[in-house]
Coordinates of C-alpha atoms and ligand atoms in Angstrom, one line a residue:
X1 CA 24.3 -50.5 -122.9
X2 CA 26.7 -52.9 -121.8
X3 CA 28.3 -53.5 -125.6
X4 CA 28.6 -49.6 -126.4
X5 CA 29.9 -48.9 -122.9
X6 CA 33.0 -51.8 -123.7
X7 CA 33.1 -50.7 -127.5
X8 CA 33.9 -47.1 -126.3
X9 CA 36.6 -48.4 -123.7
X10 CA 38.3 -49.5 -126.3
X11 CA 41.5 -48.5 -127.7
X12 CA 41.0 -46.7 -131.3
X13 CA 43.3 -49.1 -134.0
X14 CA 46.6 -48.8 -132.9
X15 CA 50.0 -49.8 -134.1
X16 CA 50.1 -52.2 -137.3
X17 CA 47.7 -54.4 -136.0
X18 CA 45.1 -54.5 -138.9
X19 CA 42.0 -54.0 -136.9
X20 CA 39.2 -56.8 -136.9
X21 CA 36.5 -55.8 -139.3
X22 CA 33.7 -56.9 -136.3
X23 CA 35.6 -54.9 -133.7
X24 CA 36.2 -52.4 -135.9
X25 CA 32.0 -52.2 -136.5
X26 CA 31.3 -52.4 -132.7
X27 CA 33.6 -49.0 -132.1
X28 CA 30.4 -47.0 -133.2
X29 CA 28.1 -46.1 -130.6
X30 CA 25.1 -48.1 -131.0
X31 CA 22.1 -46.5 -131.7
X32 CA 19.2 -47.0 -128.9
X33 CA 16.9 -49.2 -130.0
X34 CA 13.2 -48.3 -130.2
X35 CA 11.4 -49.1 -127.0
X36 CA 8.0 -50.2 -126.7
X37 CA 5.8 -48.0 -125.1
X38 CA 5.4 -48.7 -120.6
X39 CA 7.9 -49.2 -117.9
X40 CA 9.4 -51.2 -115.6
X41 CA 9.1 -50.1 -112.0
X42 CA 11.8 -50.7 -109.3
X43 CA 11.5 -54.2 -107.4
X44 CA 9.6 -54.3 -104.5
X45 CA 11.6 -56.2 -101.7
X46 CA 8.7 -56.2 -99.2
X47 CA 6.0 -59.2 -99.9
X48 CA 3.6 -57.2 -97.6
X49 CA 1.4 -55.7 -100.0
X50 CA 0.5 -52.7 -97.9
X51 CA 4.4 -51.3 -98.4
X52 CA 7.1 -50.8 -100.8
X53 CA 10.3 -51.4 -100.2
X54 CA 13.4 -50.4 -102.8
X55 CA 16.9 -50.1 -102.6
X56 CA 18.3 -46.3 -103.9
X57 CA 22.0 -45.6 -103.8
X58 CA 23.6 -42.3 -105.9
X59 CA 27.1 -42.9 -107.2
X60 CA 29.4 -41.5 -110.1
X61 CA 28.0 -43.0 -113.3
X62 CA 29.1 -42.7 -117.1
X63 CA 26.6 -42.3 -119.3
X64 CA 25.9 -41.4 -122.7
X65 CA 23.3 -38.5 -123.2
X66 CA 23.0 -39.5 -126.7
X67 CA 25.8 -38.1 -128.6
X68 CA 28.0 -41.4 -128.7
X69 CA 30.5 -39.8 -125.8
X70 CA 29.9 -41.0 -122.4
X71 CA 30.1 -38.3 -119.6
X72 CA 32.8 -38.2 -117.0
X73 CA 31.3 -36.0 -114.7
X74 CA 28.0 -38.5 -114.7
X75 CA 25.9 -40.0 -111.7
X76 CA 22.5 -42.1 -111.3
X77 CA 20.6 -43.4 -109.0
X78 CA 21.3 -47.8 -109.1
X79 CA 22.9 -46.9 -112.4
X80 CA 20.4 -45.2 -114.4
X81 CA 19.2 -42.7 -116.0
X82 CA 16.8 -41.4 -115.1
X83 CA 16.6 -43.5 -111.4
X84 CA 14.5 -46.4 -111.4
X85 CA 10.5 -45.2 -111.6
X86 CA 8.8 -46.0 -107.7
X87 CA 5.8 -47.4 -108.4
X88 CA 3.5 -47.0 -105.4
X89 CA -0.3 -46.9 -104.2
X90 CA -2.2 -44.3 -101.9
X91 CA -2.3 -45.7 -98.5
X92 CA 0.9 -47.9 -99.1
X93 CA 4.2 -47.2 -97.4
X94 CA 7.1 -46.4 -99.1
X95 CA 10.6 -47.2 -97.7
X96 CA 13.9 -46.0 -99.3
X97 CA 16.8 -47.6 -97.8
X98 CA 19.2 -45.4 -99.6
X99 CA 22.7 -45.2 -100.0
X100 CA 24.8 -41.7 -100.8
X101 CA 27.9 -42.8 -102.6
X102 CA 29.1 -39.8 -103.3
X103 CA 31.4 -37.9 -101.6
X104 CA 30.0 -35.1 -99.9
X105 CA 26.7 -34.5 -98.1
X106 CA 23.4 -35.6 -99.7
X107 CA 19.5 -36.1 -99.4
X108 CA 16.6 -37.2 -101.2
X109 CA 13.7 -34.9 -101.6
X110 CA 10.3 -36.3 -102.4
X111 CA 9.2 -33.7 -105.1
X112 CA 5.7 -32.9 -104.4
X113 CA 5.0 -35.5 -102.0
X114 CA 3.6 -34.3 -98.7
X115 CA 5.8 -36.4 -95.9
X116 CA 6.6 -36.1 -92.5
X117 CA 9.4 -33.2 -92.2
X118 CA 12.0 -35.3 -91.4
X119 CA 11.5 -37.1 -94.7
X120 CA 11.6 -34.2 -96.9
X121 CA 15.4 -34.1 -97.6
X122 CA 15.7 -30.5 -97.9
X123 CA 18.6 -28.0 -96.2
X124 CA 18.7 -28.9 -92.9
X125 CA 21.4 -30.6 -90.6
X126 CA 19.4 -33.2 -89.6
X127 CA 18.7 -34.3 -93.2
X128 CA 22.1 -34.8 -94.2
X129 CA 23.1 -38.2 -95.1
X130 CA 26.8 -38.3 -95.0
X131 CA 29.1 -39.4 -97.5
X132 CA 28.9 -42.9 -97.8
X133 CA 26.3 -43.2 -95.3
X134 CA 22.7 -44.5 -95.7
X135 CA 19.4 -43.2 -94.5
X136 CA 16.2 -45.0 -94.7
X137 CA 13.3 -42.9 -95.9
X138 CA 9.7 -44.3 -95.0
X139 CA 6.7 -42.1 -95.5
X140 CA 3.0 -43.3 -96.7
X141 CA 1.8 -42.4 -99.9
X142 CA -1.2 -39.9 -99.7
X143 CA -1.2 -38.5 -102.8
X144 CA -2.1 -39.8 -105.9
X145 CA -0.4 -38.5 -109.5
X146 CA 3.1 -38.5 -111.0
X147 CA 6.3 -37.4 -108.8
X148 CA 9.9 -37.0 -109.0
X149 CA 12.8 -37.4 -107.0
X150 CA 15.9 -35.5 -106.3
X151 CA 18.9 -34.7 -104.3
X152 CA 18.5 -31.6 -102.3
X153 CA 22.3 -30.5 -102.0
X154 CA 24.1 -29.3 -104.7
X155 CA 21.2 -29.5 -106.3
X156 CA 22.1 -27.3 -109.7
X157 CA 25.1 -29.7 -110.4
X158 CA 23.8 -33.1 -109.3
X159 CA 20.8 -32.6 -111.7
X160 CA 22.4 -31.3 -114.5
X161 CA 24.8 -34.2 -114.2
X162 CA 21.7 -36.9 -114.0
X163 CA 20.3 -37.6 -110.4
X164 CA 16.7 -37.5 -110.8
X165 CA 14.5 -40.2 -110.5
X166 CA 9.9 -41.5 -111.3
X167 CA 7.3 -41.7 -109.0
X168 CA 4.2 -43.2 -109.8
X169 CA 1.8 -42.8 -107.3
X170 CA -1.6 -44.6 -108.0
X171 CA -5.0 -43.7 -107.5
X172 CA -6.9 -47.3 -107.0
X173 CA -9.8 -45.5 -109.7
X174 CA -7.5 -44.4 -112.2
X175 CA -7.7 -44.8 -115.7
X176 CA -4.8 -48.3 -116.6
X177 CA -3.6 -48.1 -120.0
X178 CA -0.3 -50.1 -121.4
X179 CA 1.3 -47.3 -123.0
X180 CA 1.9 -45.7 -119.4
X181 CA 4.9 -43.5 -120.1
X182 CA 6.5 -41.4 -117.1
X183 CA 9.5 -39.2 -119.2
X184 CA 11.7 -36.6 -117.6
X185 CA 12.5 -33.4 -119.7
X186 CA 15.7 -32.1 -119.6
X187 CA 18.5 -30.5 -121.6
X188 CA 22.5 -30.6 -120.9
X189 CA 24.7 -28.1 -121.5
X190 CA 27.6 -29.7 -123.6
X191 CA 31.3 -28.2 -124.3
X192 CA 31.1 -28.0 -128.0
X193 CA 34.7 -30.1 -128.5
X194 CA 34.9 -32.0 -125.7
X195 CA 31.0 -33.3 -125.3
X196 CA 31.3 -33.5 -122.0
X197 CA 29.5 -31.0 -119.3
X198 CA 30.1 -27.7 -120.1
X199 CA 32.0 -26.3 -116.4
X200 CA 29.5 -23.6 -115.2
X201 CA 30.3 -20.2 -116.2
X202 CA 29.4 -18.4 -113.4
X203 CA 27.8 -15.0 -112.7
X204 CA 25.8 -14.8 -115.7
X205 CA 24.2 -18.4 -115.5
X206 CA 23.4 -17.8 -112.1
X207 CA 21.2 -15.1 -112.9
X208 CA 20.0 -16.3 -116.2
X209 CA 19.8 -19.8 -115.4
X210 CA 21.9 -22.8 -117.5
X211 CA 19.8 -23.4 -120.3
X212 CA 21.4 -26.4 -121.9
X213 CA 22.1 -27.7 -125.7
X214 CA 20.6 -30.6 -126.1
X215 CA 17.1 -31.8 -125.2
X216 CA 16.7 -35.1 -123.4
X217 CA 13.6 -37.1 -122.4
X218 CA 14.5 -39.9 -119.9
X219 CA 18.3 -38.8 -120.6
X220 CA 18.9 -39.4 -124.0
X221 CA 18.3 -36.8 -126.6
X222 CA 17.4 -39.9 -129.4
X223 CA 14.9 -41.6 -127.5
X224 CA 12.3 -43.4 -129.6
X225 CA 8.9 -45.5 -128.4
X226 CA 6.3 -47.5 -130.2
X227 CA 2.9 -47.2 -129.8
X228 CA 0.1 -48.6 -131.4
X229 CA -2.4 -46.3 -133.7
X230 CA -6.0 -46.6 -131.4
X231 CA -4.5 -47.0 -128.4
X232 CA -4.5 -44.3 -125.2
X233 CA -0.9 -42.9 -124.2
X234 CA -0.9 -41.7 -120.7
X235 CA 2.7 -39.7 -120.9
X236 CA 3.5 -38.4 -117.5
X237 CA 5.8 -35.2 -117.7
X238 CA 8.9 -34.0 -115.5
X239 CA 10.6 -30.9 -116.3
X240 CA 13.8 -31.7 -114.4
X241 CA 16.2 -29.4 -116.6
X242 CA 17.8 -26.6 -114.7
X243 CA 16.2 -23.5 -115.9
X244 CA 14.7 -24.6 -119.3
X245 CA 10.6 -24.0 -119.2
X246 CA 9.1 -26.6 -121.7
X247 CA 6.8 -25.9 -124.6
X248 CA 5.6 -29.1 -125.8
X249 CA 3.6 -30.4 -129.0
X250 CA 3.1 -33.3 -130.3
X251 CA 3.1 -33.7 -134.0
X252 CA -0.1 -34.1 -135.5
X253 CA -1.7 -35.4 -132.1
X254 CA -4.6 -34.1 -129.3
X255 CA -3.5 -33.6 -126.6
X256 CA -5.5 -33.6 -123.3
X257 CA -4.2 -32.5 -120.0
X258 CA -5.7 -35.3 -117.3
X259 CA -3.4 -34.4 -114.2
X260 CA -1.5 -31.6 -113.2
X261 CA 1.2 -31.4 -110.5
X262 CA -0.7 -33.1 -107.5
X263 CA -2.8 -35.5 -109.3
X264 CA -6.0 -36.0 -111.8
X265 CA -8.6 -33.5 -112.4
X266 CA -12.0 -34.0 -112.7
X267 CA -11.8 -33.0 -116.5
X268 CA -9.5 -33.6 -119.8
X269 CA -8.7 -30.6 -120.7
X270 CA -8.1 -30.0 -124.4
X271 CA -4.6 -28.4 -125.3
X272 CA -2.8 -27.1 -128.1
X273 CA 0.6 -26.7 -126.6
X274 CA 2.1 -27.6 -122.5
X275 CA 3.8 -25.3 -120.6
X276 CA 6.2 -26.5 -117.7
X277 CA 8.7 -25.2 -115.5
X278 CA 11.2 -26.5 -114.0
X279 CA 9.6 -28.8 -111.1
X280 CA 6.7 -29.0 -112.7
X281 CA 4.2 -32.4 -113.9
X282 CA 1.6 -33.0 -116.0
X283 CA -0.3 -36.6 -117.3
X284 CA -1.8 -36.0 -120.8
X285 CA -3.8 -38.2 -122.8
X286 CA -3.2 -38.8 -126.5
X287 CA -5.5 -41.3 -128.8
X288 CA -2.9 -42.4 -131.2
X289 CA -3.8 -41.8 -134.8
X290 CA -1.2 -42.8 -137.3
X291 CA 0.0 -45.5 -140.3
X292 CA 2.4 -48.0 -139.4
X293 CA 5.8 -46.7 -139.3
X294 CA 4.9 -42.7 -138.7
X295 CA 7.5 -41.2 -136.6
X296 CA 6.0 -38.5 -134.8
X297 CA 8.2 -36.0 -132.3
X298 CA 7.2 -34.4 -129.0
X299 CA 8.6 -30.9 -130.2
X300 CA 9.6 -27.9 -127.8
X301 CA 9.2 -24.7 -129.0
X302 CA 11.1 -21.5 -127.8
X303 CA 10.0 -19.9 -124.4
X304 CA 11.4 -16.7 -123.5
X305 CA 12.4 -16.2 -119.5
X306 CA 12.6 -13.1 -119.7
X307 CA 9.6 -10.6 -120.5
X308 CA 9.6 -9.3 -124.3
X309 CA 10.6 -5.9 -123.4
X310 CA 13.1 -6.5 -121.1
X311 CA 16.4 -4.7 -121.8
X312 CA 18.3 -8.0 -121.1
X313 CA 18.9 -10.1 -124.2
X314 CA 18.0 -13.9 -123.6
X315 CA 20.1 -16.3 -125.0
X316 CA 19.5 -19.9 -125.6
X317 CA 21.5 -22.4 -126.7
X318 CA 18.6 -24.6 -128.4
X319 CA 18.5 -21.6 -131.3
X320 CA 15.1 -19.7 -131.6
X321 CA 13.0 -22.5 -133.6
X322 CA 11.4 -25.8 -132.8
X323 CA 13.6 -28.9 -131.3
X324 CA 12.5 -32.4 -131.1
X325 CA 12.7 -33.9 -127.5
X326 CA 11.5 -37.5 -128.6
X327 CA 10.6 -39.7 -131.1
X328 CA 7.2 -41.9 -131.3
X329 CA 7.0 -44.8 -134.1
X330 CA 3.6 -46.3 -134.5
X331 CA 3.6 -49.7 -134.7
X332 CA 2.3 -52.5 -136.7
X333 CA -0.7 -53.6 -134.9
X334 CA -3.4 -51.5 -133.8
X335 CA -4.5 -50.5 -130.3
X336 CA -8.1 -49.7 -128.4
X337 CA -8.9 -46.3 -126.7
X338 CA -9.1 -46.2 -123.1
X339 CA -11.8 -44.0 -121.6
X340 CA -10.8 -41.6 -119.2
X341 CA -12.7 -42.3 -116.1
X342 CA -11.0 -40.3 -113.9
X343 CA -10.9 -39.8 -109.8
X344 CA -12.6 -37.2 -108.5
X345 CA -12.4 -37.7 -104.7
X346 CA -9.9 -35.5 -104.1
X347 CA -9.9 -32.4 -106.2
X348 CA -9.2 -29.1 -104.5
X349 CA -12.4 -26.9 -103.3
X350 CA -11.5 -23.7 -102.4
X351 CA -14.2 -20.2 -102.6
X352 CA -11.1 -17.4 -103.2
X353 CA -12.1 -15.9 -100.0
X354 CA -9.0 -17.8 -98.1
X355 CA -7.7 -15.2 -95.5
X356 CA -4.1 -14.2 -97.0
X357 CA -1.7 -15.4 -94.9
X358 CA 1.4 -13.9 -97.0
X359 CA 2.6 -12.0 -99.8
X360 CA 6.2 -13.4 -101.0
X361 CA 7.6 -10.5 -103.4
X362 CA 10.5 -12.4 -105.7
X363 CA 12.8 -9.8 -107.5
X364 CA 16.5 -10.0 -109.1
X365 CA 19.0 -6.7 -109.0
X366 CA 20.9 -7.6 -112.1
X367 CA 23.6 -5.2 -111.5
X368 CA 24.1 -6.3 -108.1
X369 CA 23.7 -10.0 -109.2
X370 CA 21.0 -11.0 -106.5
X371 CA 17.9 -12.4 -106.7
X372 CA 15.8 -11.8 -103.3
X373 CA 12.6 -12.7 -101.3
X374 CA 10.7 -10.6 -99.7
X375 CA 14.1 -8.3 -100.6
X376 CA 16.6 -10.5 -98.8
X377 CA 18.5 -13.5 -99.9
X378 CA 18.7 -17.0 -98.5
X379 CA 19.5 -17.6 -95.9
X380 CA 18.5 -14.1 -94.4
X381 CA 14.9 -14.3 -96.2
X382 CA 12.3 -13.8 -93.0
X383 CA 10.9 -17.2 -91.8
X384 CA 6.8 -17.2 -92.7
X385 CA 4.6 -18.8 -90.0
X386 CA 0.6 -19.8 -90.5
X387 CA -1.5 -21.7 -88.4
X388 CA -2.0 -25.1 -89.8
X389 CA -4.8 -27.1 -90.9
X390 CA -7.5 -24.3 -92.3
X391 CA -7.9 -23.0 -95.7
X392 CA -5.7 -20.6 -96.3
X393 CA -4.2 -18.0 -99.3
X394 CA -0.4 -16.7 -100.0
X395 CA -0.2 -14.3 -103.1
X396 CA 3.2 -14.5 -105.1
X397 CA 4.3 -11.3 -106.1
X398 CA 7.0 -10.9 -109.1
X399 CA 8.6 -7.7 -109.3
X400 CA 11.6 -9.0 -111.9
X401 CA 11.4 -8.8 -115.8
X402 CA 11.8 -12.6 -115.7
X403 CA 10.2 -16.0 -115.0
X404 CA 10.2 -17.8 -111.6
X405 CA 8.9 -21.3 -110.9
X406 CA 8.2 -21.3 -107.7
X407 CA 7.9 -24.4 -105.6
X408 CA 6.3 -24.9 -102.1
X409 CA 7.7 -28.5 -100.0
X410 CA 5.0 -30.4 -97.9
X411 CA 1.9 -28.5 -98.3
X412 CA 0.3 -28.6 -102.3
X413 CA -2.2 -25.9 -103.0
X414 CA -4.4 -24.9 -106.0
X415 CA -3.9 -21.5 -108.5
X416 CA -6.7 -19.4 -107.7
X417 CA -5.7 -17.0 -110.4
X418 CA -2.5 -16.1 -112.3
X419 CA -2.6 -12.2 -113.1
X420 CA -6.3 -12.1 -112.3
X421 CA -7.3 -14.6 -114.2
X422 CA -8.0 -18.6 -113.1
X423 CA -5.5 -21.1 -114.6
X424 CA -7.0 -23.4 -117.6
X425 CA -5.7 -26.2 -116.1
X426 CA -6.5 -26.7 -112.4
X427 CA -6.4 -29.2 -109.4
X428 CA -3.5 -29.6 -106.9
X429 CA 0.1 -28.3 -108.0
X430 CA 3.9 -27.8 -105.7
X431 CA 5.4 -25.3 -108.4
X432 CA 3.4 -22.8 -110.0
X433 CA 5.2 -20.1 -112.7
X434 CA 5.2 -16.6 -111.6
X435 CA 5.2 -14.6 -115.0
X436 CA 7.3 -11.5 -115.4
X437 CA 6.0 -8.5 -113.5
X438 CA 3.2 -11.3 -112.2
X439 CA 1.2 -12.0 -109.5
X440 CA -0.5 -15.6 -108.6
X441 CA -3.1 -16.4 -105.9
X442 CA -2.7 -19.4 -104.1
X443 CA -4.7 -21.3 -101.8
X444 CA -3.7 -24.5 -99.3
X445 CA -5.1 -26.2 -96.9
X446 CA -1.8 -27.0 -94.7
X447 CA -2.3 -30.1 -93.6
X448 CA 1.0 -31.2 -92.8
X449 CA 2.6 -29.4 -90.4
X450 CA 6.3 -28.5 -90.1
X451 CA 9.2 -26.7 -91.2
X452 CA 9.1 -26.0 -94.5
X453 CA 11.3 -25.1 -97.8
X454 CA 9.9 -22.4 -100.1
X455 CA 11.9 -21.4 -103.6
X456 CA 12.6 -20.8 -107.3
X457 CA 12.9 -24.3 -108.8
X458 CA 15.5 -22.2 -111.1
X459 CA 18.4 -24.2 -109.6
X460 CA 20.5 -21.4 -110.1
X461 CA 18.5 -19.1 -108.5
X462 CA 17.2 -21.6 -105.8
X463 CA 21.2 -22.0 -105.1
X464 CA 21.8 -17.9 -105.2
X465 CA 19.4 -17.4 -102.8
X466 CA 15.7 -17.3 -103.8
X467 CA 14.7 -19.7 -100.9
X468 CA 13.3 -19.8 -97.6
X469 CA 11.5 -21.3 -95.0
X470 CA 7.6 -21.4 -94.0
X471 CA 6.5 -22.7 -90.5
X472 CA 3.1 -24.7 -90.4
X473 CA 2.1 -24.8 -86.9
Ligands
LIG501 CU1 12.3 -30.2 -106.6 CU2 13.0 -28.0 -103.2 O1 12.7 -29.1 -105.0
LIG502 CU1 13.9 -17.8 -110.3

């Protein structure tokens, strides 16, 4: 990284100077090498083995989506992208002590993660780690599965521009393979002469979300990993991209969904294609099959926002085909499968019968150029209060001709059904798509009290004003 970030610093030949043939090769970006397949998690500075301690600071970063040009508009977390991946254990602590070097207001927000309130890092005065301030962050870990982190102020730029960062979150029974890959999606919008990122147009992307034009996985769009043929992949998914819903294959390989959102399911479930929002996680398992040397692509098909007959025409950037989002290179030696033996002390039990507590209708007036809640706009959308700690059902009501992740902070839940019907894919999610002219049924148990954010994890439309708050007493 180092080498290409010098190479591109410097000056193209210039003058008579005949330019030096191994200077001269250097000025090309270098291509990224092939990875093997795992990570590195972020260093714990505490020895106590019951918490986990790590060092986060946000600052203006350049960095090169994979196109050879670095972006000026960039920023990380400790000079990364994607942040460094938290590695942690239920019943462990997690402390942050992180650093906002930016310079305006920020937060961290714990995607998913049910903390104390005053962890959570969403809108609220209190949360507001100053420019060039720090905050420490401590919660414990109860929730096992895969996570994300994010700031929750300017959200739709920061993201776009590359603040997101891992969490691992470890169940002590779950399956341990090697080729443990966590991978946030995402696509950029680029300005097709400069490369850099494309300045936001506004009215229409804030209604139709900024759907970008060029795929990423873990923030470059050429990303390649070994794996070995035999051996169990545990990918863990992310969609982090703005508005962009995923729809992922993987070349000539089964897939099987173990975890969703809030952690494993007591099943594999068999799929032939993954469907995520924005916001939202899944692990899947994969038995390599393959001949050494096969290059095999995670693929993302097309997925329409908007509802087929909607008068709107939907645009996207990516074209109407299929778009490779990552490449995997099996290796020369050959792997063993891991079984999936997977937790199943945890899994949601809910009978459908949960008292409805609310109904949250989401709409959009496209002429108007508002998207509402319950038909106001944050922040005038009516505050929801339910009594805490007993089973208890919301219904999600979408009366727009387009798709809406919507995401819930500090209290998961499970899909009873999604337009009548219950979800293939179960167990504990945060962010849960409402189709088109849709209805979901949720269910929760609110177990963490508090003040709450609810919204569309369309950043756009999170930032236009399809957000609220719900009180857990
Ligand atoms: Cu990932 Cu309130 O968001
Ligand atoms: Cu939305």
């Amino acid at each position: 990284m180092l080498l290409s970030v010098l190479a591109l610093l410097l000056p193209a030949c210039t003058g008579n100077k005949v330019p030096d043939p191994v200077e001269d090769d250097t000025a090309a970006p270098l291509p990224l090498p092939t990875e093997r397949c795992g990570f590195t998690p972020a260093t714990d500075l505490d020895p106590a083995d019951d918490v986990v301690a790590i060092e986060l600071e946000q600052a203006p970063f350049q960095w090169d989506p994979g196109t050879g040009t670095l972006l000026t508009d960039g920023l990380a977390y400790n000079g990364e992208i994607p942040g460094p991946v938290i590695e942690v254990e239920v019943g462990q602590t997690l402390r942050t002590d992180f650093t906002n070097g930016l310079d305006y207001d920020s937060t961290v927000h714990w995607h998913g993660l049910r903390v104390p309130e005053e962890m959570d890092g969403a809108i609220r005065m209190m949360d507001m780690v100053p420019a060039g301030g720090t905050f420490a962050y401590e919660f414990t870990i109860q929730d096992a599965g895969f996570y994300w982190y994010h700031p929750h102020m300017a959200t739709e730029q920061d993201l776009e521009r590359g603040l997101y960062g891992r969490i691992v979150a470890r169940h002590p029974d779950e399956p341990r393979v090697d080729c443990d890959l966590p991978v946030v999606l995402d696509d950029i919008l680029l300005d097709e002469d400069t490369q850099q990122i494309a300045p936001k147009d506004t009215d229409h992307m804030q209604l139709m979300g900024r759907l970008g034009n060029l795929l990423m996985a873990n923030g470059r769009s050429d990303r390649r990993v070994e794996v070995k043929a035999g051996e169990t992949m545990l990918l863990r998914l992310v969609n982090a991209a703005n508005a962009r819903y995923f729809n992922l294959t993987l070349e000539g390989q089964a897939m099987r969904v173990v975890a969703s959102d809030g952690g494993w399911l007591g099943e594999e479930v068999p799929v032939d294609n993954l469907v995520l929002g924005p916001g939202e996680r899944a692990i899947v398992a994969v038995d390599w099959t393959g001949a050494p040397g096969d290059e095999l692509r995670l693929m993302n098909a097309r997925f329409r926002l908007h509802d087929d007959d909607a008068h709107m025409s939907e645009y996207d950037p990516m074209g109407e085909g299929e778009n490779p989002v990552m490449t995997f290179v099996i290796g020369d030696e050959a792997g063993t499968p891991t079984p999936m033996t997977l937790p199943t002390d945890d899994l949601p039990a809910f009978t459908g019968d949960e008292p409805v507590a609310h109904t949250w209708v989401l709409d959009e007036e496209m002429k108007a150029g508002i998207v509402t809640i319950d038909g106001y706009s944050y922040p005038d959308v009516p505050p929801v209060m339910v009594m805490g700690d007993m089973p208890t059902g919301f219904v999600v009501q979408n009366d727009s001709e387009m798709h809406h992740p919507f995401h819930l902070h500090g209290n998961r839940f499970q899909v009873l059904t999604v337009d009548g019907v219950a979800p293939a894919v179960g167990g504990w999610k945060d962010t849960i798509d409402v189709p088109p002219f849709g209805t979901v049924e949720l269910a929760s148990q609110l177990d963490n009290p508090g003040e709450w954010m609810f919204h569309c994890h369309i950043l756009e439309h999170a930032e236009l004003g399809m957000a609220g708050f719900f009180m857990v007493e």
